[in-house]
Short mmCIF file of C-alpha atoms in Angstrom, two decimals:
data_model
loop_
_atom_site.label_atom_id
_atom_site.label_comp_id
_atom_site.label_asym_id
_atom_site.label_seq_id
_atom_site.Cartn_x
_atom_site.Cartn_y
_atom_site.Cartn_z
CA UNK F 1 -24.09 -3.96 0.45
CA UNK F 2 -26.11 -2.19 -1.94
CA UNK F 3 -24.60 1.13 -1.53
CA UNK F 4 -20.15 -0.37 -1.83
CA UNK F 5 -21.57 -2.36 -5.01
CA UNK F 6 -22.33 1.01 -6.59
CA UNK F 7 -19.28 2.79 -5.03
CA UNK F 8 -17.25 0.28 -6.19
CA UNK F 9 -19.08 -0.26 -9.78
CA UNK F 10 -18.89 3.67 -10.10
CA UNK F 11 -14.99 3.70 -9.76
CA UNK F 12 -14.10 0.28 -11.38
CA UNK F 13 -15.91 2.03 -14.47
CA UNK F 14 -13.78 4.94 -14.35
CA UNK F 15 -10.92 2.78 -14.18
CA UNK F 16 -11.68 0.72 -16.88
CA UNK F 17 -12.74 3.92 -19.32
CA UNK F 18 -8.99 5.82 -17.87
CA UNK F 19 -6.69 2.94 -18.54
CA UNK F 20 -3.77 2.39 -20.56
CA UNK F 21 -5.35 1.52 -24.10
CA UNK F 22 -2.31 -0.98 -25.44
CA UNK F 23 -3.13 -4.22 -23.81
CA UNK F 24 -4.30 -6.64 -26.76
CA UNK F 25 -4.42 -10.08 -27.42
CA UNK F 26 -5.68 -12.60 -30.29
CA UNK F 27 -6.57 -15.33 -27.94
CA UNK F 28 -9.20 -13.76 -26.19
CA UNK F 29 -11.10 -10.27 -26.06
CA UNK F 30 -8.77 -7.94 -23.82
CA UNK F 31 -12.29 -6.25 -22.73
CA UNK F 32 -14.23 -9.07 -22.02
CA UNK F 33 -11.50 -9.51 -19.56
CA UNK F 34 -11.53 -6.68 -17.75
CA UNK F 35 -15.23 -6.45 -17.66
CA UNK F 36 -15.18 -10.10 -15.85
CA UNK F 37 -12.50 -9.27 -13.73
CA UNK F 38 -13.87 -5.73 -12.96
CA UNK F 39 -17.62 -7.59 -12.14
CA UNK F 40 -15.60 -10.12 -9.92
CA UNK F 41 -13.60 -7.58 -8.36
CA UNK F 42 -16.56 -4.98 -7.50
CA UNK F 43 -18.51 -7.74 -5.90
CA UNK F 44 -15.70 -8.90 -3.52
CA UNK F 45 -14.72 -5.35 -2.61
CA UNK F 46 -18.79 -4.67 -1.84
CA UNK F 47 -18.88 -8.28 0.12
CA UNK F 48 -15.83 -7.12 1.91
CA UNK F 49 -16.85 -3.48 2.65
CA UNK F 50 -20.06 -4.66 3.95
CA UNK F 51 -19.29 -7.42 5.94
CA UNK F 52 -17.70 -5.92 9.40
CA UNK F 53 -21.32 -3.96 10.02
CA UNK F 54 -23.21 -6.70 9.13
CA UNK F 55 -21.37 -9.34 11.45
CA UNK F 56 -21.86 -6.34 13.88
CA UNK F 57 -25.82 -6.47 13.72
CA UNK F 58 -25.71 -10.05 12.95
CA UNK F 59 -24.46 -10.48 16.37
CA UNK F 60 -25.66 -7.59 17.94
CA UNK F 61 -22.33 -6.38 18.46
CA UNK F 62 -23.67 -2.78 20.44
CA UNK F 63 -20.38 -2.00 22.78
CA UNK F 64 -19.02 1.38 22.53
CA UNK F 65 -15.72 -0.20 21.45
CA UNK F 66 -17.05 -2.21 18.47
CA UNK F 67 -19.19 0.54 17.63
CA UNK F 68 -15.65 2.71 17.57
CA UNK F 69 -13.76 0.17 15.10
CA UNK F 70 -16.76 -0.63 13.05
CA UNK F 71 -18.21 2.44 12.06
CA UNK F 72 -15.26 4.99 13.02
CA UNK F 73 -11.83 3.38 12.43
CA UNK F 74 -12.52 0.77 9.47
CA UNK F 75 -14.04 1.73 7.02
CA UNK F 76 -11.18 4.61 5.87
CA UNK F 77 -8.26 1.30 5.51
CA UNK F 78 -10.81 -0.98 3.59
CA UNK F 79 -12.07 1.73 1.42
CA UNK F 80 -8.36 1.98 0.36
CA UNK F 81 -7.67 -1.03 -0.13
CA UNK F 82 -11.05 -2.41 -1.58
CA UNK F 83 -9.94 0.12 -4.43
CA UNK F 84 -6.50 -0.98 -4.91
CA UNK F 85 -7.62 -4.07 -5.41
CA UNK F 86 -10.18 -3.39 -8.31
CA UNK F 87 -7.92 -0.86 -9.72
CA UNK F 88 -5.26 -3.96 -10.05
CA UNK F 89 -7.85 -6.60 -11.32
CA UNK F 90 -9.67 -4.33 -13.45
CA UNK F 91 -6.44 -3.93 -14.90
CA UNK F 92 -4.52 -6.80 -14.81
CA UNK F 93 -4.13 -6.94 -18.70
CA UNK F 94 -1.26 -4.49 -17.81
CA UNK F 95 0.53 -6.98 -15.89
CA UNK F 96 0.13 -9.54 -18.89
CA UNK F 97 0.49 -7.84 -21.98
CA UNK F 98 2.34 -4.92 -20.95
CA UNK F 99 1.57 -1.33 -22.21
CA UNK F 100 3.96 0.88 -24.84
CA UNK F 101 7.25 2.73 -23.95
CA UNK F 102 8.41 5.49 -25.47
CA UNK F 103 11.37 7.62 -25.94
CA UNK F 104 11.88 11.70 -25.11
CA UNK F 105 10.63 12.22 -28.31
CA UNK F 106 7.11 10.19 -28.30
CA UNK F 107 8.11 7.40 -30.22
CA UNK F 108 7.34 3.64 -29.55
CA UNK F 109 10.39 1.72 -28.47
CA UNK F 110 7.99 -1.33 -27.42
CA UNK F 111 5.91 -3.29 -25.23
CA UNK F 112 7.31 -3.75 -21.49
CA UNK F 113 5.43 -5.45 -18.98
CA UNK F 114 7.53 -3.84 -15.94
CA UNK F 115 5.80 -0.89 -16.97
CA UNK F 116 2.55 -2.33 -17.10
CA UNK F 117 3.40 -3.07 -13.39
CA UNK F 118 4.42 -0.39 -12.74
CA UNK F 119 1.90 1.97 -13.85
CA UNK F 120 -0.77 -0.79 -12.41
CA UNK F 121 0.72 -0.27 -9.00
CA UNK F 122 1.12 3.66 -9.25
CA UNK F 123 -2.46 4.05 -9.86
CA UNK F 124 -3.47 1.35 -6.88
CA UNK F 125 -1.46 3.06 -4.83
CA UNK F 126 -3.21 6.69 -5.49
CA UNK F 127 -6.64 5.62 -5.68
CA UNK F 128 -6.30 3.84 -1.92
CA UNK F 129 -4.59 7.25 -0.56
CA UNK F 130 -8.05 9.44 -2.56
CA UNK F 131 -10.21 7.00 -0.82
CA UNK F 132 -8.40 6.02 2.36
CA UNK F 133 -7.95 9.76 3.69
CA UNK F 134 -11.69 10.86 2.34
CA UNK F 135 -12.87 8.39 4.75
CA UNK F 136 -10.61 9.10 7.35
CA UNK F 137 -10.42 12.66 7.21
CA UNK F 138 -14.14 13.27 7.83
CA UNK F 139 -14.35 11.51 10.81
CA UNK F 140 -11.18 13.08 12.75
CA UNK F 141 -12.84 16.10 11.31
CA UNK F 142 -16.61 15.49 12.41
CA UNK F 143 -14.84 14.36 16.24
CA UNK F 144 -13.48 17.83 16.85
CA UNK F 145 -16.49 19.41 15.51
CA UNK F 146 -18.81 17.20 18.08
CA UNK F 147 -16.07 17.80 20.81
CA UNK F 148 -16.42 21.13 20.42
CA UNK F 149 -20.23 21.72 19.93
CA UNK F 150 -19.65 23.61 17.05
CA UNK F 151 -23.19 22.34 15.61
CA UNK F 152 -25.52 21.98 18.79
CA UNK F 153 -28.48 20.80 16.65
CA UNK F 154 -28.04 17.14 16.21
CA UNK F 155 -29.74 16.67 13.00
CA UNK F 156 -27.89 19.34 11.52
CA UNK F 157 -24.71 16.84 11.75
CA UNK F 158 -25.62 14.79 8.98
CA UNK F 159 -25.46 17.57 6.42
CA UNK F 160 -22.59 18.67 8.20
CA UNK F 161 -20.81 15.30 7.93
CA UNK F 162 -21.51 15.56 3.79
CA UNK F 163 -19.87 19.12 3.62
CA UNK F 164 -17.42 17.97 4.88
CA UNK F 165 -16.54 14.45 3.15
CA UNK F 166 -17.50 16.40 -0.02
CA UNK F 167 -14.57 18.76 0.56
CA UNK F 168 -12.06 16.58 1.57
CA UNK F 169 -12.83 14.90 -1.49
CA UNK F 170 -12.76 17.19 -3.50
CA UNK F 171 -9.04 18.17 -2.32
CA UNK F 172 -8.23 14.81 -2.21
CA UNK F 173 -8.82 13.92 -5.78
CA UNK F 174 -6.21 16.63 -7.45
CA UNK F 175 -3.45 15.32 -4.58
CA UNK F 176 -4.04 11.72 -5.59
CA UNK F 177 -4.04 12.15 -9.16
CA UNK F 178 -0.61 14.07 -8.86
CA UNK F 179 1.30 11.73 -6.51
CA UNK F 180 2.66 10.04 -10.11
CA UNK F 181 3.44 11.81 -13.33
CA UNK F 182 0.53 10.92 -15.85
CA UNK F 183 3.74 10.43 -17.89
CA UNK F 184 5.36 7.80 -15.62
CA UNK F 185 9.43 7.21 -16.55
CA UNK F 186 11.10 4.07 -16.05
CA UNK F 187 15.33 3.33 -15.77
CA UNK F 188 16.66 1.43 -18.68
CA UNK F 189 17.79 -0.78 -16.06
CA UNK F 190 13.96 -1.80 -15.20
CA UNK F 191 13.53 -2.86 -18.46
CA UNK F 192 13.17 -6.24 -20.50
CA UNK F 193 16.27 -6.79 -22.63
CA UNK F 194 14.39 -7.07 -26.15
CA UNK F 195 13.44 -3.89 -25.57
CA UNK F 196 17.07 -2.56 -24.54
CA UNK F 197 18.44 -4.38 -27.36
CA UNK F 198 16.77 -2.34 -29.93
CA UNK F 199 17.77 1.04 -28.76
CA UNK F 200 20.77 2.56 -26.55
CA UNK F 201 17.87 5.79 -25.43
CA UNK F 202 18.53 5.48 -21.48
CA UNK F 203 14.97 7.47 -20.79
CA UNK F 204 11.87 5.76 -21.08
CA UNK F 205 8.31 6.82 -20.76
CA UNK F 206 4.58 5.28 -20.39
CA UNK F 207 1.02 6.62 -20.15
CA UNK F 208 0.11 5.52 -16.52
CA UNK F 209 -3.83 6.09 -17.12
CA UNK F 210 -6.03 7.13 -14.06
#
């Protein structure tokens, strides 16, 4: 439990420090917000992380098969979508306020909440494929390797097993952080009509964040 609250504190942070900066509102403090949410969010993700191998060795759960699900084919899909989820709370201000559009040229048009979405969900969407496939990778990976006897010393696996989510990591961050354009564009058509009405540009832009 330990360990997902400070994988999930570690990239709530970086979240929060690599969003959109336009959200703002005179009702309550925008950051205070996000810091509740993001608190709220990091402990539900750790709770939810941890809780499969703890009901395991609550119940000493010690088949082959649950020891396959638990510790083999879950944790890659909750990683994912653990950080989805605190990349949308941690964020939400998005969805309310909405962050700046611009034209081809730079300039503020306005404030559009579709592209708050929008970016919001772009970003989820990347940071569950980073995390998703580092988890899952490894363990296809580390399978053929013990299939194979490439390492016949056993406790050489564990450093083995570190190479190799460390590289698949470290590929897997450039691929997720291209999937969108860090200058997202939006169709006029997916726009409010305030905003249309005060222009007749037909491409729009917004800073997605990280």
């Amino acid at each position: 439990l330990f360990l997902q609250f400070l994988f999930h504190a570690y990239t709530t942070t970086f979240t929060l420090v690599n969003g959109n900066g336009t959200p703002k509102a005179e009702e309550y403090s925008v950051q205070e917000k996000q810091m509740l949410f993001g608190l709220g969010a990091i402990s539900y993700a750790a709770l939810v992380g941890a809780f499969p191998l703890t009901f395991m060795n609550r119940y000493t759960l010690k088949s082959s098969l649950m020891q396959l699900v638990v510790k083999k084919l879950l944790p890659a899909p909750l990683f994912g979508l653990t950080s989805a989820f605190t990349v949308a709370m941690v964020r939400s201000p998005e969805f309310d306020n909405g962050i700046e559009v611009m034209d081809r040229n730079g300039n503020v048009i306005g404030v559009s909440k579709k592209a708050g979405e929008k970016a919001v969900m772009e970003t989820a969407l990347s940071r569950a494929v980073l995390f998703g496939t580092t988890f899952f990778l490894p363990e296809v990976l580390m399978h053929s390797v013990q299939r194979a006897r490439w390492v016949k010393n056993p406790r050489a696996l564990g450093p083995v097993r570190m190479f190799v989510v460390m590289s698949v990591l470290a590929g897997m961050v450039p691929v997720s952080f291209s999937m969108f354009p860090q200058c997202g564009e939006i169709k006029r058509a997916d726009l409010e009509p305030e905003i249309l009405s005060s222009t007749e540009e037909t491409e729009f832009f917004y800073n997605r964040g990280i």
